């Protein structure tokens, strides 16, 4: 009777990482190995739907998976992948060990549906990311102009 090695290495305390999704403030306290950066939401043109983008970095040596997303502004948030010129809803996306899961315009994106209010430029939208292994991570996503492009800043 021997134990099978690696039980969950995940510890609590990931909530300490919540808060500003902006510039990373360095040293990860113990807990989650995941950090979120470059989050933004273009101000939606639609009253019912919006998109969101961010980057999830995994400093740990274990792969994780983004399994669901919730938000205070939307009745439903789904994860979409762009395949060719169309997009498909997916149930999860991998966050590779020592790697990144990137959501960007033209690629993976978060889809906010059934909006409870229309996010306006200058506001922030709260999003909770749920993972297969790590504790949930809360991100404040700033709402940018409808035509915002992170490369140019507009
Ligand atoms: Cu989509």
PDB file of C-alpha atoms and ligand atoms in Angstrom:
ATOM      1  CA  UNK A   1       0.000   0.000   0.000  1.00  0.00           C
ATOM      2  CA  UNK A   2       1.868   3.054  -1.114  1.00  0.00           C
ATOM      3  CA  UNK A   3       0.701   6.491  -1.803  1.00  0.00           C
ATOM      4  CA  UNK A   4       0.695   7.732  -5.314  1.00  0.00           C
ATOM      5  CA  UNK A   5       3.075  10.672  -5.364  1.00  0.00           C
ATOM      6  CA  UNK A   6       1.969  14.144  -6.214  1.00  0.00           C
ATOM      7  CA  UNK A   7      -1.249  15.032  -4.557  1.00  0.00           C
ATOM      8  CA  UNK A   8      -2.517  18.500  -5.152  1.00  0.00           C
ATOM      9  CA  UNK A   9       0.308  20.942  -4.628  1.00  0.00           C
ATOM     10  CA  UNK A  10      -2.209  23.714  -4.864  1.00  0.00           C
ATOM     11  CA  UNK A  11      -2.545  25.688  -1.699  1.00  0.00           C
ATOM     12  CA  UNK A  12      -4.940  28.337  -0.646  1.00  0.00           C
ATOM     13  CA  UNK A  13      -3.921  31.937  -0.696  1.00  0.00           C
ATOM     14  CA  UNK A  14      -4.407  32.513  -4.374  1.00  0.00           C
ATOM     15  CA  UNK A  15      -6.907  35.181  -3.516  1.00  0.00           C
ATOM     16  CA  UNK A  16      -3.985  37.316  -2.442  1.00  0.00           C
ATOM     17  CA  UNK A  17      -3.189  37.605  -6.111  1.00  0.00           C
ATOM     18  CA  UNK A  18      -6.520  39.163  -6.826  1.00  0.00           C
ATOM     19  CA  UNK A  19      -6.742  42.855  -7.276  1.00  0.00           C
ATOM     20  CA  UNK A  20      -5.105  44.992  -9.868  1.00  0.00           C
ATOM     21  CA  UNK A  21      -4.722  43.107 -13.076  1.00  0.00           C
ATOM     22  CA  UNK A  22      -2.260  45.662 -14.328  1.00  0.00           C
ATOM     23  CA  UNK A  23       1.462  45.757 -13.929  1.00  0.00           C
ATOM     24  CA  UNK A  24       2.592  42.835 -11.898  1.00  0.00           C
ATOM     25  CA  UNK A  25       3.812  43.731  -8.483  1.00  0.00           C
ATOM     26  CA  UNK A  26       6.476  41.118  -8.364  1.00  0.00           C
ATOM     27  CA  UNK A  27       7.176  38.208  -6.140  1.00  0.00           C
ATOM     28  CA  UNK A  28       4.405  35.708  -6.097  1.00  0.00           C
ATOM     29  CA  UNK A  29       3.462  34.950  -2.575  1.00  0.00           C
ATOM     30  CA  UNK A  30       3.010  31.297  -2.036  1.00  0.00           C
ATOM     31  CA  UNK A  31      -0.135  29.921  -3.509  1.00  0.00           C
ATOM     32  CA  UNK A  32      -1.208  30.186  -7.076  1.00  0.00           C
ATOM     33  CA  UNK A  33       1.426  30.139  -9.772  1.00  0.00           C
ATOM     34  CA  UNK A  34      -0.897  31.990 -12.096  1.00  0.00           C
ATOM     35  CA  UNK A  35      -0.754  35.680 -12.845  1.00  0.00           C
ATOM     36  CA  UNK A  36      -2.943  37.724 -15.124  1.00  0.00           C
ATOM     37  CA  UNK A  37      -1.763  40.690 -17.158  1.00  0.00           C
ATOM     38  CA  UNK A  38      -2.684  42.809 -20.180  1.00  0.00           C
ATOM     39  CA  UNK A  39      -6.386  42.575 -19.432  1.00  0.00           C
ATOM     40  CA  UNK A  40      -8.793  44.852 -21.266  1.00  0.00           C
ATOM     41  CA  UNK A  41     -12.294  44.992 -22.634  1.00  0.00           C
ATOM     42  CA  UNK A  42     -13.064  47.157 -25.663  1.00  0.00           C
ATOM     43  CA  UNK A  43     -16.169  49.204 -24.904  1.00  0.00           C
ATOM     44  CA  UNK A  44     -18.864  47.075 -26.502  1.00  0.00           C
ATOM     45  CA  UNK A  45     -20.901  48.369 -29.408  1.00  0.00           C
ATOM     46  CA  UNK A  46     -23.652  45.944 -28.530  1.00  0.00           C
ATOM     47  CA  UNK A  47     -25.955  46.298 -25.537  1.00  0.00           C
ATOM     48  CA  UNK A  48     -25.937  42.594 -24.905  1.00  0.00           C
ATOM     49  CA  UNK A  49     -22.482  41.324 -25.713  1.00  0.00           C
ATOM     50  CA  UNK A  50     -18.844  42.209 -25.081  1.00  0.00           C
ATOM     51  CA  UNK A  51     -15.422  40.668 -25.564  1.00  0.00           C
ATOM     52  CA  UNK A  52     -12.487  40.559 -23.183  1.00  0.00           C
ATOM     53  CA  UNK A  53      -8.789  39.860 -23.527  1.00  0.00           C
ATOM     54  CA  UNK A  54      -6.021  38.986 -21.109  1.00  0.00           C
ATOM     55  CA  UNK A  55      -2.921  36.903 -20.631  1.00  0.00           C
ATOM     56  CA  UNK A  56      -2.598  34.202 -17.997  1.00  0.00           C
ATOM     57  CA  UNK A  57       0.980  33.241 -17.164  1.00  0.00           C
ATOM     58  CA  UNK A  58       1.838  30.047 -15.333  1.00  0.00           C
ATOM     59  CA  UNK A  59       5.087  30.201 -13.404  1.00  0.00           C
ATOM     60  CA  UNK A  60       4.626  26.716 -12.059  1.00  0.00           C
ATOM     61  CA  UNK A  61       5.796  23.415 -13.390  1.00  0.00           C
ATOM     62  CA  UNK A  62       2.322  21.953 -13.581  1.00  0.00           C
ATOM     63  CA  UNK A  63      -0.083  22.597 -16.372  1.00  0.00           C
ATOM     64  CA  UNK A  64      -3.456  23.994 -15.460  1.00  0.00           C
ATOM     65  CA  UNK A  65      -6.691  24.620 -17.282  1.00  0.00           C
ATOM     66  CA  UNK A  66      -9.060  27.543 -17.423  1.00  0.00           C
ATOM     67  CA  UNK A  67     -12.410  25.873 -16.930  1.00  0.00           C
ATOM     68  CA  UNK A  68     -14.913  28.678 -16.473  1.00  0.00           C
ATOM     69  CA  UNK A  69     -15.305  32.416 -16.134  1.00  0.00           C
ATOM     70  CA  UNK A  70     -17.853  34.512 -14.277  1.00  0.00           C
ATOM     71  CA  UNK A  71     -18.398  38.267 -14.131  1.00  0.00           C
ATOM     72  CA  UNK A  72     -20.510  40.778 -12.282  1.00  0.00           C
ATOM     73  CA  UNK A  73     -21.643  42.404 -15.518  1.00  0.00           C
ATOM     74  CA  UNK A  74     -22.692  39.379 -17.523  1.00  0.00           C
ATOM     75  CA  UNK A  75     -25.189  36.592 -17.113  1.00  0.00           C
ATOM     76  CA  UNK A  76     -22.818  34.320 -18.928  1.00  0.00           C
ATOM     77  CA  UNK A  77     -19.151  34.388 -19.893  1.00  0.00           C
ATOM     78  CA  UNK A  78     -17.875  31.844 -22.358  1.00  0.00           C
ATOM     79  CA  UNK A  79     -14.423  31.080 -23.674  1.00  0.00           C
ATOM     80  CA  UNK A  80     -14.021  31.249 -27.422  1.00  0.00           C
ATOM     81  CA  UNK A  81     -11.291  30.128 -29.706  1.00  0.00           C
ATOM     82  CA  UNK A  82     -10.853  31.511 -33.196  1.00  0.00           C
ATOM     83  CA  UNK A  83     -10.523  28.785 -35.775  1.00  0.00           C
ATOM     84  CA  UNK A  84      -9.865  30.124 -39.230  1.00  0.00           C
ATOM     85  CA  UNK A  85     -12.357  32.918 -39.686  1.00  0.00           C
ATOM     86  CA  UNK A  86     -14.976  31.647 -37.275  1.00  0.00           C
ATOM     87  CA  UNK A  87     -15.060  31.185 -33.544  1.00  0.00           C
ATOM     88  CA  UNK A  88     -15.969  28.247 -31.424  1.00  0.00           C
ATOM     89  CA  UNK A  89     -16.930  27.966 -27.820  1.00  0.00           C
ATOM     90  CA  UNK A  90     -14.623  25.695 -25.847  1.00  0.00           C
ATOM     91  CA  UNK A  91     -15.130  24.182 -22.417  1.00  0.00           C
ATOM     92  CA  UNK A  92     -11.559  24.729 -21.268  1.00  0.00           C
ATOM     93  CA  UNK A  93      -8.193  26.013 -22.420  1.00  0.00           C
ATOM     94  CA  UNK A  94      -4.807  24.813 -21.214  1.00  0.00           C
ATOM     95  CA  UNK A  95      -2.401  27.046 -19.324  1.00  0.00           C
ATOM     96  CA  UNK A  96       0.883  25.252 -20.022  1.00  0.00           C
ATOM     97  CA  UNK A  97       3.540  24.780 -17.355  1.00  0.00           C
ATOM     98  CA  UNK A  98       6.005  27.671 -17.524  1.00  0.00           C
ATOM     99  CA  UNK A  99       3.849  29.051 -20.299  1.00  0.00           C
ATOM    100  CA  UNK A 100       0.989  31.372 -21.111  1.00  0.00           C
ATOM    101  CA  UNK A 101      -2.580  31.306 -22.200  1.00  0.00           C
ATOM    102  CA  UNK A 102      -3.119  34.382 -24.343  1.00  0.00           C
ATOM    103  CA  UNK A 103      -6.442  35.970 -25.215  1.00  0.00           C
ATOM    104  CA  UNK A 104      -6.107  38.585 -27.912  1.00  0.00           C
ATOM    105  CA  UNK A 105      -8.019  40.198 -30.686  1.00  0.00           C
ATOM    106  CA  UNK A 106      -8.314  37.722 -33.538  1.00  0.00           C
ATOM    107  CA  UNK A 107      -7.547  34.777 -31.281  1.00  0.00           C
ATOM    108  CA  UNK A 108      -8.896  33.384 -28.048  1.00  0.00           C
ATOM    109  CA  UNK A 109     -11.327  35.713 -26.326  1.00  0.00           C
ATOM    110  CA  UNK A 110     -13.784  35.885 -23.497  1.00  0.00           C
ATOM    111  CA  UNK A 111     -17.353  36.430 -24.588  1.00  0.00           C
ATOM    112  CA  UNK A 112     -19.617  38.288 -22.179  1.00  0.00           C
ATOM    113  CA  UNK A 113     -23.266  37.691 -22.901  1.00  0.00           C
ATOM    114  CA  UNK A 114     -26.535  38.734 -21.298  1.00  0.00           C
ATOM    115  CA  UNK A 115     -24.945  41.954 -20.103  1.00  0.00           C
ATOM    116  CA  UNK A 116     -26.552  43.353 -16.970  1.00  0.00           C
ATOM    117  CA  UNK A 117     -25.231  46.789 -17.810  1.00  0.00           C
ATOM    118  CA  UNK A 118     -23.195  48.149 -20.651  1.00  0.00           C
ATOM    119  CA  UNK A 119     -19.541  48.578 -19.651  1.00  0.00           C
ATOM    120  CA  UNK A 120     -18.314  52.074 -20.523  1.00  0.00           C
ATOM    121  CA  UNK A 121     -14.789  53.249 -21.205  1.00  0.00           C
ATOM    122  CA  UNK A 122     -12.994  54.101 -17.967  1.00  0.00           C
ATOM    123  CA  UNK A 123     -14.924  51.583 -15.906  1.00  0.00           C
ATOM    124  CA  UNK A 124     -13.700  48.278 -14.644  1.00  0.00           C
ATOM    125  CA  UNK A 125     -15.347  44.931 -14.964  1.00  0.00           C
ATOM    126  CA  UNK A 126     -14.756  42.244 -12.377  1.00  0.00           C
ATOM    127  CA  UNK A 127     -14.079  38.788 -13.676  1.00  0.00           C
ATOM    128  CA  UNK A 128     -13.395  35.597 -11.795  1.00  0.00           C
ATOM    129  CA  UNK A 129     -11.329  32.945 -13.535  1.00  0.00           C
ATOM    130  CA  UNK A 130     -11.784  29.348 -12.454  1.00  0.00           C
ATOM    131  CA  UNK A 131      -9.156  26.690 -12.979  1.00  0.00           C
ATOM    132  CA  UNK A 132      -8.941  22.926 -12.829  1.00  0.00           C
ATOM    133  CA  UNK A 133      -6.125  23.045 -10.275  1.00  0.00           C
ATOM    134  CA  UNK A 134      -5.507  26.535  -8.925  1.00  0.00           C
ATOM    135  CA  UNK A 135      -7.836  28.590  -6.788  1.00  0.00           C
ATOM    136  CA  UNK A 136      -9.990  31.127  -8.608  1.00  0.00           C
ATOM    137  CA  UNK A 137      -8.310  34.371  -9.626  1.00  0.00           C
ATOM    138  CA  UNK A 138     -10.227  37.645  -9.618  1.00  0.00           C
ATOM    139  CA  UNK A 139      -9.282  40.242 -12.205  1.00  0.00           C
ATOM    140  CA  UNK A 140     -10.410  43.835 -12.645  1.00  0.00           C
ATOM    141  CA  UNK A 141     -10.549  44.387 -16.366  1.00  0.00           C
ATOM    142  CA  UNK A 142     -10.384  48.010 -17.522  1.00  0.00           C
ATOM    143  CA  UNK A 143     -12.809  49.027 -20.234  1.00  0.00           C
ATOM    144  CA  UNK A 144     -11.053  50.753 -23.116  1.00  0.00           C
ATOM    145  CA  UNK A 145     -12.341  52.517 -26.197  1.00  0.00           C
ATOM    146  CA  UNK A 146     -14.217  50.419 -28.729  1.00  0.00           C
ATOM    147  CA  UNK A 147     -11.263  50.528 -31.097  1.00  0.00           C
ATOM    148  CA  UNK A 148      -8.535  50.061 -28.501  1.00  0.00           C
ATOM    149  CA  UNK A 149      -5.497  48.184 -29.752  1.00  0.00           C
ATOM    150  CA  UNK A 150      -2.956  47.169 -27.099  1.00  0.00           C
ATOM    151  CA  UNK A 151      -0.129  47.460 -29.603  1.00  0.00           C
ATOM    152  CA  UNK A 152      -0.652  51.123 -30.298  1.00  0.00           C
ATOM    153  CA  UNK A 153      -2.480  52.084 -27.136  1.00  0.00           C
ATOM    154  CA  UNK A 154      -5.516  53.238 -29.100  1.00  0.00           C
TER     155      UNK A 154
HETATM  156 CU1  LIG B   1     -16.559  34.751 -29.650  1.00  0.00          CU
END
